[in-house]
Amino acid sequence: MKPAHYVNGVFTTTGSAFPLLSPVDGSQVGTVPEAPRDVVGAAVQAARSALAGPWGRTSVEERCSFLRRIADGIEARFDEFVDAEVADTGKPRELAATVDIPRAIGNFRAYADLAYGRPERAYPTTVPGWSGSGQALNYTVRRPLGVVAIISPWNLPLLLLTWKVAPALAAGNAVVAKPSEETPSTATLLAEVIGEAGLPAGAFNLVHGHGANAAGEYLTSHPGVDAIAFTGASATGAAIMRSAADHVTAVSFELGGKNPALVFADADLAEAVEGTVRSSFTHSGQICLCTERVYVQRPVFEEFIAALAERARALKDYGPMISAEHRDKVLSYYRLAVEEGATVVAGGGVPTFGDERDGGFYAEPTVLTGLPESARTVREEIFGPVCHVAPFDDEDEAVRLANDSRYGLAATVWTTDLSRAHRVAPRIEAGIVWVNCWNLRDLRTPFGGVKASGIGREGGEYSLDFFSEPVNVCVKI
């Protein structure tokens, strides 16, 4: 299906259009409609009308039934979703088929289960001196926030969109979603599935377009929006926060990262190397959780970096950067690293394939070493297939190096010493710390970062808490 807006239950391509390019070979594969301000306004109004109409009267049981139907609808069109995700992002098909689309299905089913089984609290209250029984009953109910704007990124388009849409709908909100302009296709398919699932018109709306001075900004600054859930760059999050401040709009942000990995000398070195290959180079480093800073205890530093470089050079089946602009940004950091004095032990350039991919937006998996901690390459998020490896001597130094960043999203610790793992993990300033693994997720656990990596937590009841407002009811007995 071609990218289209979905407003009040109707698809439209109103507005101008811009080209959609394949990151694999740089060719134009379609066009994307750019939502003008009036289309965004119509989507917000449709959402408000849905809340005042049938959608606002649905029970949690009915909403959970809708979520399960949406999950079934994605599953029934599984290959179509995989094709669209691969076409938009260029990521390996196996990655889309084993992670992105299954997780999207899982998001709807998980939040249907969580919302349906969620208990509320009640407190009998006794107040001496009251007339009558002197007792009251306090209980809590939850109501939706209202119209929620959801802005999702291009790296995991369907996964991260559904990660927010599912709990927002489960809590009874009406949604206006804007996916990245780079990856519009699976969002459009999702709108089609949601329509087929029978949601009342306006409960879910979709607008396409760019961010600043365009659809994204029109949406996040709209006075009819009650909450904003955003995943993306920290600078964009800051701009959205400034806009949201005008209306005191609730925000949930999952932002950038410059994630560290700590490899202790007692670690299973082969496991640590393979884990770092995954954490640095999966989806060509275009995942907010990817490792860009690797700190290795000095006795195993040379062995580790030699093995990591060998594995990086051997990688063949990896995808492109999402766009020519992003590829150029990543390559500029490769050049900057050399200017700052880095030793390039693997990669550092543009690969040659000898086929249509040579017209695409690729960058080599790259391993750097030799930079000071003050180097821009070490401090700034690159969001590409690159990591810098540096030595450390003891546990305290490792923690200090890990925490010396404006970001605090995720970290990984590699050690066979269980006591060390339990000592180090809580000391790291990050929202998620993995020990001897990476990106192992449970949908019920809190997800999010500290410092410039975000505000709030997503996942499980944490998402349901954000997307709903607790109301205390006190009844005198």
Coordinates of C-alpha atoms in Angstrom, one line a residue:
M1 CA 0.0 0.0 0.0
K2 CA 1.3 3.5 -0.9
P3 CA 1.9 5.9 2.1
A4 CA -1.2 7.8 2.9
H5 CA -2.7 9.9 5.7
Y6 CA -5.4 8.2 7.7
V7 CA -7.8 10.7 9.3
N8 CA -11.2 9.9 10.8
G9 CA -11.2 6.4 9.2
V10 CA -10.4 7.6 5.7
F11 CA -7.2 7.4 3.7
T12 CA -6.1 10.5 1.9
T13 CA -3.0 11.9 0.1
T14 CA -3.9 15.5 0.6
G15 CA -1.0 17.9 0.5
S16 CA 2.3 18.0 -1.5
A17 CA 4.5 15.0 -1.8
F18 CA 8.2 14.2 -1.5
P19 CA 10.2 11.3 -2.8
L20 CA 10.8 8.1 -0.9
L21 CA 14.2 6.7 -1.6
S22 CA 15.6 3.1 -1.2
P23 CA 18.6 3.2 1.2
V24 CA 19.8 0.0 -0.5
D25 CA 20.5 1.5 -3.9
G26 CA 19.4 5.2 -3.7
S27 CA 16.6 4.8 -6.2
Q28 CA 13.2 6.4 -5.8
V29 CA 10.6 3.8 -4.9
G30 CA 7.6 6.1 -4.3
T31 CA 6.3 9.3 -2.8
V32 CA 5.1 10.4 0.6
P33 CA 2.3 12.9 1.2
E34 CA 3.3 15.9 3.4
A35 CA 0.5 16.7 5.8
P36 CA -0.3 20.5 5.8
R37 CA -1.5 22.2 9.0
D38 CA -5.2 21.7 8.2
V39 CA -4.8 17.9 7.8
V40 CA -3.0 17.7 11.1
G41 CA -5.7 19.8 12.7
A42 CA -8.4 17.6 11.2
A43 CA -6.7 14.5 12.6
V44 CA -6.6 16.1 16.1
Q45 CA -10.3 17.1 15.8
A46 CA -11.2 13.5 14.7
A47 CA -9.4 12.2 17.7
R48 CA -11.3 14.6 20.0
S49 CA -14.6 13.6 18.4
A50 CA -13.8 9.9 18.9
L51 CA -13.3 10.5 22.6
A52 CA -16.7 12.2 22.8
G53 CA -18.3 9.4 20.8
P54 CA -18.2 5.6 20.6
W55 CA -14.5 5.2 21.3
G56 CA -14.8 7.2 24.6
R57 CA -17.5 4.8 25.8
T58 CA -15.6 1.6 25.2
S59 CA -14.8 -0.6 28.2
V60 CA -11.3 -2.0 28.8
E61 CA -12.6 -5.4 27.7
E62 CA -13.7 -4.0 24.4
R63 CA -10.4 -2.1 23.9
C64 CA -8.4 -5.2 24.6
S65 CA -10.4 -7.1 22.1
F66 CA -9.6 -4.5 19.5
L67 CA -5.9 -4.8 20.3
R68 CA -6.0 -8.6 19.9
R69 CA -7.7 -8.1 16.5
I70 CA -5.0 -5.7 15.4
A71 CA -2.3 -8.2 16.4
D72 CA -4.1 -10.9 14.4
G73 CA -4.4 -8.6 11.4
I74 CA -0.6 -7.9 11.4
E75 CA 0.1 -11.6 11.8
A76 CA -2.2 -12.4 8.8
R77 CA -0.2 -10.0 6.6
F78 CA 3.2 -10.8 8.1
D79 CA 5.1 -11.0 4.9
E80 CA 3.6 -7.8 3.6
F81 CA 4.8 -6.0 6.7
V82 CA 8.2 -7.5 6.5
D83 CA 8.5 -6.5 2.8
A84 CA 7.5 -2.9 3.7
E85 CA 9.9 -2.7 6.6
V86 CA 12.8 -4.0 4.6
A87 CA 12.0 -1.7 1.6
D88 CA 11.9 1.4 3.9
T89 CA 14.9 0.7 6.1
G90 CA 17.2 -1.6 4.0
K91 CA 17.7 -3.8 7.1
P92 CA 18.4 -7.5 6.6
R93 CA 15.1 -9.4 6.0
E94 CA 15.9 -11.8 8.8
L95 CA 16.1 -8.9 11.3
A96 CA 12.7 -7.6 10.3
A97 CA 11.2 -11.1 10.3
T98 CA 12.5 -12.2 13.6
V99 CA 12.5 -8.9 15.6
D100 CA 10.5 -5.9 14.2
I101 CA 7.3 -7.5 13.0
P102 CA 7.0 -10.2 15.7
R103 CA 7.6 -7.6 18.4
A104 CA 4.9 -5.3 16.9
I105 CA 2.4 -8.2 17.1
G106 CA 3.7 -8.9 20.7
N107 CA 3.2 -5.3 21.7
F108 CA -0.6 -5.4 21.0
R109 CA -1.1 -8.8 22.6
A110 CA 1.0 -7.9 25.7
Y111 CA -0.9 -4.6 26.4
A112 CA -4.2 -6.3 25.8
D113 CA -3.3 -8.8 28.6
L114 CA -1.8 -6.1 30.9
A115 CA -4.7 -3.7 30.6
Y116 CA -7.3 -6.3 31.0
G117 CA -5.7 -7.9 34.1
R118 CA -4.7 -4.6 35.8
P119 CA -6.0 -4.2 39.3
E120 CA -6.9 -0.9 41.0
R121 CA -6.6 -0.1 44.7
A122 CA -9.2 0.6 47.4
Y123 CA -8.6 1.9 51.0
P124 CA -11.2 1.8 53.8
T125 CA -10.6 5.0 55.8
T126 CA -11.6 5.7 59.4
V127 CA -11.8 9.3 60.7
P128 CA -12.6 9.7 64.4
G129 CA -15.2 12.4 65.1
W130 CA -17.2 12.0 61.9
S131 CA -20.9 11.7 62.2
G132 CA -22.4 8.4 61.2
S133 CA -20.1 5.5 60.8
G134 CA -16.9 7.6 60.7
Q135 CA -15.8 5.6 57.7
A136 CA -15.2 6.2 54.0
L137 CA -14.0 4.2 51.1
N138 CA -11.3 5.6 48.8
Y139 CA -10.8 3.9 45.5
T140 CA -8.9 4.7 42.3
V141 CA -10.1 4.7 38.7
R142 CA -8.0 5.6 35.7
R143 CA -9.1 7.7 32.7
P144 CA -7.3 8.3 29.5
L145 CA -5.3 11.5 29.0
G146 CA -7.2 12.3 25.9
V147 CA -5.6 13.0 22.5
V148 CA -2.1 11.6 22.3
A149 CA 0.5 12.6 19.7
I150 CA 2.9 9.8 18.9
I151 CA 6.1 10.5 17.0
S152 CA 8.2 7.5 16.1
P153 CA 11.7 7.2 14.4
W154 CA 13.0 5.5 11.3
N155 CA 15.3 2.9 12.8
L156 CA 12.6 0.5 14.2
P157 CA 9.6 2.0 12.5
L158 CA 6.8 -0.5 13.3
L159 CA 8.2 -1.8 16.6
L160 CA 8.6 1.6 18.2
L161 CA 5.3 2.9 16.8
T162 CA 3.3 0.0 18.2
W163 CA 5.3 0.2 21.4
K164 CA 3.4 3.4 22.0
V165 CA 0.2 3.0 20.1
A166 CA -0.8 -0.2 21.9
P167 CA -0.8 1.1 25.5
A168 CA -2.2 4.4 24.4
L169 CA -5.2 2.7 22.9
A170 CA -5.5 0.2 25.7
A171 CA -5.8 3.1 28.2
G172 CA -8.6 4.6 26.1
N173 CA -6.8 7.5 24.4
A174 CA -7.3 8.6 20.8
V175 CA -4.1 8.7 18.8
V176 CA -2.6 10.9 16.2
A177 CA 0.6 9.2 15.0
K178 CA 3.4 10.6 12.8
P179 CA 6.1 8.2 11.7
S180 CA 9.4 9.3 10.3
E181 CA 9.3 10.7 6.9
E182 CA 12.0 8.1 5.9
T183 CA 9.9 5.1 6.9
P184 CA 6.1 5.6 6.2
S185 CA 5.1 2.3 4.8
T186 CA 4.5 0.0 7.8
A187 CA 2.6 2.8 9.6
T188 CA 0.2 3.0 6.6
L189 CA -0.3 -0.7 6.7
L190 CA -0.9 -0.5 10.4
A191 CA -3.6 2.1 9.8
E192 CA -5.3 -0.3 7.3
V193 CA -5.2 -3.2 9.8
I194 CA -6.6 -0.9 12.5
G195 CA -9.5 0.1 10.2
E196 CA -10.1 -3.6 9.4
A197 CA -10.2 -4.4 13.2
G198 CA -13.2 -2.1 13.5
L199 CA -11.9 0.7 15.7
P200 CA -14.3 3.7 15.7
A201 CA -13.3 6.4 13.3
G202 CA -10.9 8.9 14.8
A203 CA -9.6 6.5 17.5
F204 CA -6.4 6.2 15.5
N205 CA -5.2 8.7 13.0
L206 CA -2.0 8.9 10.9
V207 CA -0.3 11.9 9.3
H208 CA 2.9 11.8 7.3
G209 CA 5.5 14.5 6.8
H210 CA 8.7 16.1 8.2
G211 CA 9.3 17.4 11.7
A212 CA 10.4 21.1 12.1
N213 CA 8.1 23.6 10.5
A214 CA 6.0 20.7 9.2
A215 CA 3.6 18.0 10.3
G216 CA 5.6 17.0 13.3
E217 CA 5.7 20.5 14.7
Y218 CA 2.1 21.2 13.8
L219 CA 1.1 18.2 15.8
T220 CA 3.2 18.6 18.9
S221 CA 2.3 22.3 19.2
H222 CA -1.4 21.8 18.6
P223 CA -3.5 23.0 21.6
G224 CA -5.9 20.0 21.2
V225 CA -3.1 17.5 22.0
D226 CA -3.1 16.3 25.6
A227 CA 0.2 14.3 25.7
I228 CA 3.2 13.6 23.5
A229 CA 5.1 10.4 23.3
F230 CA 8.3 10.7 21.3
T231 CA 11.3 8.5 20.4
G232 CA 14.2 10.2 18.6
A233 CA 17.2 12.5 18.9
S234 CA 17.8 14.4 22.1
A235 CA 17.9 17.8 20.2
T236 CA 14.5 17.1 18.7
G237 CA 13.1 16.1 22.1
A238 CA 14.3 19.4 23.5
A239 CA 12.5 21.3 20.8
I240 CA 9.3 19.3 21.4
M241 CA 9.6 20.0 25.1
R242 CA 9.8 23.8 24.4
S243 CA 6.7 23.6 22.3
A244 CA 4.9 21.4 24.8
A245 CA 5.6 23.9 27.6
D246 CA 3.2 26.4 26.1
H247 CA 0.3 24.1 26.8
V248 CA 1.8 22.2 29.8
T249 CA 1.4 19.1 27.7
A250 CA 2.5 15.8 29.3
V251 CA 5.6 14.2 27.6
S252 CA 7.3 10.9 27.5
F253 CA 10.7 10.9 25.7
E254 CA 13.1 8.1 24.8
L255 CA 16.0 9.9 23.3
G256 CA 19.6 9.4 22.3
G257 CA 22.5 7.4 23.8
K258 CA 26.2 7.0 23.8
N259 CA 26.1 3.6 25.4
P260 CA 29.1 2.0 27.2
A261 CA 30.1 -1.6 27.5
L262 CA 32.5 -2.7 30.3
V263 CA 34.5 -5.8 29.6
F264 CA 36.3 -7.1 32.7
A265 CA 39.4 -9.4 32.5
D266 CA 37.4 -12.3 34.0
A267 CA 34.7 -12.2 31.3
D268 CA 34.2 -15.0 28.8
L269 CA 36.2 -13.1 26.1
A270 CA 34.7 -14.9 23.1
E271 CA 31.2 -14.2 24.5
A272 CA 32.1 -10.6 25.2
V273 CA 33.4 -10.1 21.6
E274 CA 30.4 -11.6 20.0
G275 CA 28.1 -9.7 22.3
T276 CA 29.9 -6.4 21.4
V277 CA 29.6 -7.2 17.6
R278 CA 25.9 -7.5 18.1
S279 CA 25.6 -4.4 20.4
S280 CA 27.7 -2.2 18.1
F281 CA 26.8 -3.4 14.6
T282 CA 23.2 -4.7 14.6
H283 CA 21.1 -2.7 12.1
S284 CA 24.4 -1.0 11.3
G285 CA 24.4 0.7 14.7
Q286 CA 21.1 2.4 14.1
I287 CA 19.5 1.4 17.3
C288 CA 19.4 3.7 20.3
L289 CA 20.7 0.9 22.5
C290 CA 23.8 0.2 20.5
T291 CA 27.2 0.3 22.0
E292 CA 29.5 3.1 20.9
R293 CA 32.0 3.2 23.8
V294 CA 33.7 0.0 24.8
Y295 CA 36.0 -0.1 27.9
V296 CA 38.2 -3.2 28.3
Q297 CA 40.3 -4.1 31.4
R298 CA 43.9 -3.7 30.4
P299 CA 45.1 -7.4 30.8
V300 CA 42.8 -8.5 28.0
F301 CA 42.6 -5.2 26.0
E302 CA 44.9 -6.2 23.1
E303 CA 43.3 -9.6 22.7
F304 CA 39.8 -8.2 22.8
I305 CA 40.4 -5.4 20.2
A306 CA 42.2 -7.8 17.8
A307 CA 39.3 -10.2 18.0
L308 CA 36.6 -7.5 17.7
A309 CA 38.4 -6.0 14.7
E310 CA 38.6 -9.4 13.0
R311 CA 34.9 -9.9 13.5
A312 CA 34.0 -6.4 12.2
R313 CA 36.0 -6.9 9.0
A314 CA 34.3 -10.3 8.5
L315 CA 30.7 -8.8 8.6
K316 CA 29.0 -9.0 5.2
D317 CA 25.3 -9.1 5.6
Y318 CA 24.6 -5.7 7.0
G319 CA 22.2 -2.9 5.9
P320 CA 22.7 0.7 4.8
M321 CA 22.3 3.9 6.7
I322 CA 18.7 5.2 6.3
S323 CA 19.6 8.1 4.0
A324 CA 22.4 9.7 2.1
E325 CA 22.4 12.5 4.7
H326 CA 22.8 10.1 7.6
R327 CA 25.5 8.2 5.8
D328 CA 27.4 11.4 5.3
K329 CA 27.0 12.3 9.0
V330 CA 28.5 8.9 10.0
L331 CA 31.3 9.2 7.5
S332 CA 32.1 12.7 8.8
Y333 CA 32.7 11.2 12.2
Y334 CA 35.0 8.6 10.7
R335 CA 37.0 11.4 9.3
L336 CA 36.8 13.4 12.5
A337 CA 38.1 10.4 14.5
V338 CA 41.2 10.3 12.4
E339 CA 41.7 14.0 12.7
E340 CA 41.4 13.6 16.5
G341 CA 44.1 11.0 16.5
A342 CA 42.2 7.7 16.4
T343 CA 43.7 4.4 15.2
V344 CA 41.3 2.7 12.8
V345 CA 41.6 -1.0 13.4
A346 CA 38.7 -2.0 11.2
G347 CA 36.5 -0.2 8.6
G348 CA 36.5 3.5 8.4
G349 CA 35.1 4.0 4.9
V350 CA 32.5 3.0 2.4
P351 CA 32.3 -0.7 1.3
T352 CA 32.3 -1.8 -2.3
F353 CA 29.9 -4.6 -3.2
G354 CA 30.1 -4.7 -7.0
D355 CA 26.3 -4.6 -7.4
E356 CA 23.4 -2.1 -7.0
R357 CA 24.3 -1.6 -3.4
D358 CA 27.2 0.6 -4.5
G359 CA 24.5 3.3 -5.2
G360 CA 23.1 2.9 -1.6
F361 CA 23.9 4.6 1.7
Y362 CA 26.4 2.2 3.3
A363 CA 29.2 2.7 5.8
E364 CA 31.7 0.1 6.9
P365 CA 31.5 -1.5 10.4
T366 CA 34.3 0.4 12.2
V367 CA 36.4 -0.1 15.3
L368 CA 38.5 2.8 16.6
T369 CA 41.0 3.1 19.5
G370 CA 43.4 5.6 20.8
L371 CA 41.2 8.6 21.4
P372 CA 41.0 10.6 24.7
E373 CA 37.7 10.8 26.5
S374 CA 37.4 14.5 25.5
A375 CA 37.3 13.7 21.8
R376 CA 34.0 14.5 20.0
T377 CA 34.0 11.1 18.5
V378 CA 33.8 9.6 22.0
R379 CA 31.3 12.1 23.4
E380 CA 28.8 12.6 20.6
E381 CA 26.2 10.1 19.4
I382 CA 27.1 8.9 15.9
F383 CA 24.3 6.4 15.4
G384 CA 26.2 4.2 13.0
P385 CA 28.2 1.0 12.9
V386 CA 31.1 2.2 15.0
C387 CA 32.6 1.9 18.4
H388 CA 35.7 3.2 20.2
V389 CA 37.6 0.8 22.5
A390 CA 39.7 2.1 25.4
P391 CA 41.4 0.4 28.3
F392 CA 40.7 0.7 32.0
D393 CA 42.5 -0.7 35.1
D394 CA 40.0 -1.2 37.9
E395 CA 36.3 -1.3 38.7
D396 CA 36.0 2.3 40.0
E397 CA 37.7 3.6 36.8
A398 CA 35.3 1.5 34.6
V399 CA 32.3 3.0 36.3
R400 CA 33.7 6.5 36.1
L401 CA 34.3 6.2 32.4
A402 CA 30.9 4.7 31.8
N403 CA 29.2 7.6 33.6
D404 CA 31.2 10.3 32.0
S405 CA 28.6 11.2 29.4
R406 CA 25.6 13.5 29.0
Y407 CA 23.6 10.4 28.0
G408 CA 22.4 7.6 30.1
L409 CA 20.2 5.1 28.2
A410 CA 21.8 1.7 28.3
A411 CA 25.0 -0.1 29.3
T412 CA 26.4 -3.6 29.2
V413 CA 28.7 -5.4 31.7
W414 CA 30.7 -8.4 30.8
T415 CA 32.0 -10.4 33.8
T416 CA 31.8 -13.9 35.2
D417 CA 32.0 -12.5 38.8
L418 CA 28.4 -12.3 40.0
S419 CA 29.3 -10.1 42.9
R420 CA 31.0 -7.6 40.6
A421 CA 28.0 -7.6 38.4
H422 CA 25.7 -6.7 41.3
R423 CA 28.1 -4.1 42.5
V424 CA 28.7 -2.4 39.2
A425 CA 25.3 -2.4 37.6
P426 CA 23.5 -0.1 40.1
R427 CA 26.4 2.3 39.9
I428 CA 26.0 3.0 36.2
E429 CA 23.9 6.0 35.3
A430 CA 21.6 4.4 32.8
G431 CA 18.0 3.3 32.5
I432 CA 19.0 -0.3 31.5
V433 CA 22.1 -2.4 32.4
W434 CA 22.6 -5.8 30.8
V435 CA 25.0 -8.3 32.3
N436 CA 26.6 -10.8 29.8
C437 CA 23.9 -10.0 27.2
W438 CA 22.5 -7.2 25.1
N439 CA 19.0 -6.1 24.1
L440 CA 17.4 -8.9 26.0
R441 CA 14.0 -7.4 26.6
D442 CA 10.9 -8.2 28.6
L443 CA 7.9 -6.1 27.7
R444 CA 6.8 -5.8 31.3
T445 CA 10.0 -4.1 32.5
P446 CA 10.7 -0.3 32.6
F447 CA 12.5 1.1 29.5
G448 CA 14.0 4.5 29.2
G449 CA 17.0 6.7 30.1
V450 CA 18.4 9.3 32.4
K451 CA 20.1 12.6 31.7
A452 CA 19.8 13.6 28.0
S453 CA 18.5 10.1 27.1
G454 CA 14.9 10.8 28.1
I455 CA 12.1 11.4 30.5
G456 CA 9.9 8.8 31.9
R457 CA 9.7 5.0 31.4
E458 CA 7.9 2.8 28.8
G459 CA 7.0 -0.8 29.1
G460 CA 4.4 -2.8 31.0
E461 CA 2.5 -0.8 33.6
Y462 CA 4.9 2.1 33.2
S463 CA 3.4 2.8 29.8
L464 CA -0.1 2.4 31.0
D465 CA 0.6 4.8 33.9
F466 CA 1.8 7.4 31.5
F467 CA -1.1 7.1 29.1
S468 CA -3.8 7.3 31.9
E469 CA -4.7 9.6 34.7
P470 CA -5.4 8.2 38.2
V471 CA -8.6 9.6 39.8
N472 CA -9.3 9.1 43.5
V473 CA -12.9 8.7 44.5
C474 CA -13.8 9.1 48.1
V475 CA -17.2 7.9 49.3
K476 CA -18.4 8.6 52.8
I477 CA -20.1 5.6 54.3

